[in-house]
Amino acid sequence: YITDDNPRFENAKLIRLQIAKSCKKAEIISSRKKAIKKALKLLKKNQILLIAGKGHENYQIVKNKYLKFSDYSVVKKFI
């Protein structure tokens, strides 16, 4: 899935579309939480899910705001 990281003041939709040009089979889901949830739901036994981009960060930067967000917390909630 292609989703948002820290768009700050950039156009998040445009960033996703630019990435999608090189990832033809990827689905775009703007909400990072929804993208992780869907990926976990579709994960089969013995498959590995790589969630890249945020690592240890516990926030997402949108415009000039630091929004509380943690990939780790989302995964814990949905597994």
XYZ file of C-alpha atoms in Angstrom:
79
model
C 0.000 0.000 0.000
C 1.040 3.573 -0.613
C 0.157 5.850 2.270
C 1.168 9.091 3.937
C 4.300 9.540 6.010
C 5.075 13.134 7.043
C 3.688 15.304 4.239
C 4.323 18.529 6.164
C 3.338 21.310 3.737
C 3.627 19.172 0.599
C 0.605 17.893 -1.315
C 0.184 14.389 0.147
C -2.088 13.233 -2.668
C 0.445 14.290 -5.294
C 3.230 12.463 -3.448
C 1.144 9.260 -3.339
C 0.357 9.536 -7.053
C 4.022 10.072 -7.947
C 5.028 6.973 -5.981
C 2.208 4.970 -7.570
C 3.661 5.615 -11.039
C 6.527 3.277 -10.128
C 4.427 0.831 -8.115
C 1.694 -0.153 -10.539
C 0.270 -2.954 -8.365
C 0.140 -0.931 -5.148
C -3.128 0.380 -3.757
C -3.279 3.950 -2.470
C -4.763 4.440 1.003
C -4.216 7.957 2.345
C -4.854 7.047 5.986
C -1.744 5.351 7.351
C -3.813 3.674 10.081
C -6.275 2.235 7.539
C -3.438 1.059 5.280
C -1.736 -0.798 8.133
C -5.042 -2.266 9.317
C -5.896 -3.535 5.826
C -2.425 -4.993 5.291
C -2.622 -6.840 8.609
C -6.094 -8.136 7.796
C -4.896 -9.609 4.489
C -1.663 -11.034 5.899
C -1.516 -14.815 5.660
C 0.328 -17.295 7.845
C 4.115 -17.227 7.295
C 3.951 -13.900 5.431
C 5.941 -10.869 6.523
C 4.636 -7.314 6.507
C 7.143 -4.488 6.142
C 5.902 -1.160 7.455
C 8.449 1.434 6.385
C 8.870 5.140 6.786
C 8.124 6.107 10.380
C 10.199 3.710 12.463
C 10.443 4.855 16.058
C 8.508 8.102 15.486
C 5.341 8.528 17.548
C 3.917 11.393 15.535
C 2.948 12.348 12.005
C 3.730 15.841 10.732
C 0.912 17.433 8.740
C 1.377 21.102 7.903
C 2.917 22.522 11.101
C 1.185 20.076 13.462
C 2.655 17.026 15.136
C -0.203 14.523 15.295
C 0.120 11.614 17.706
C 0.674 8.472 15.645
C 2.680 5.287 16.062
C 2.948 2.435 13.551
C 3.826 0.168 16.474
C 0.666 1.110 18.402
C -1.518 0.549 15.346
C -0.019 -2.899 14.763
C -0.448 -3.843 18.424
C -4.099 -2.784 18.294
C -4.963 -4.862 15.235
C -2.985 -8.091 15.704
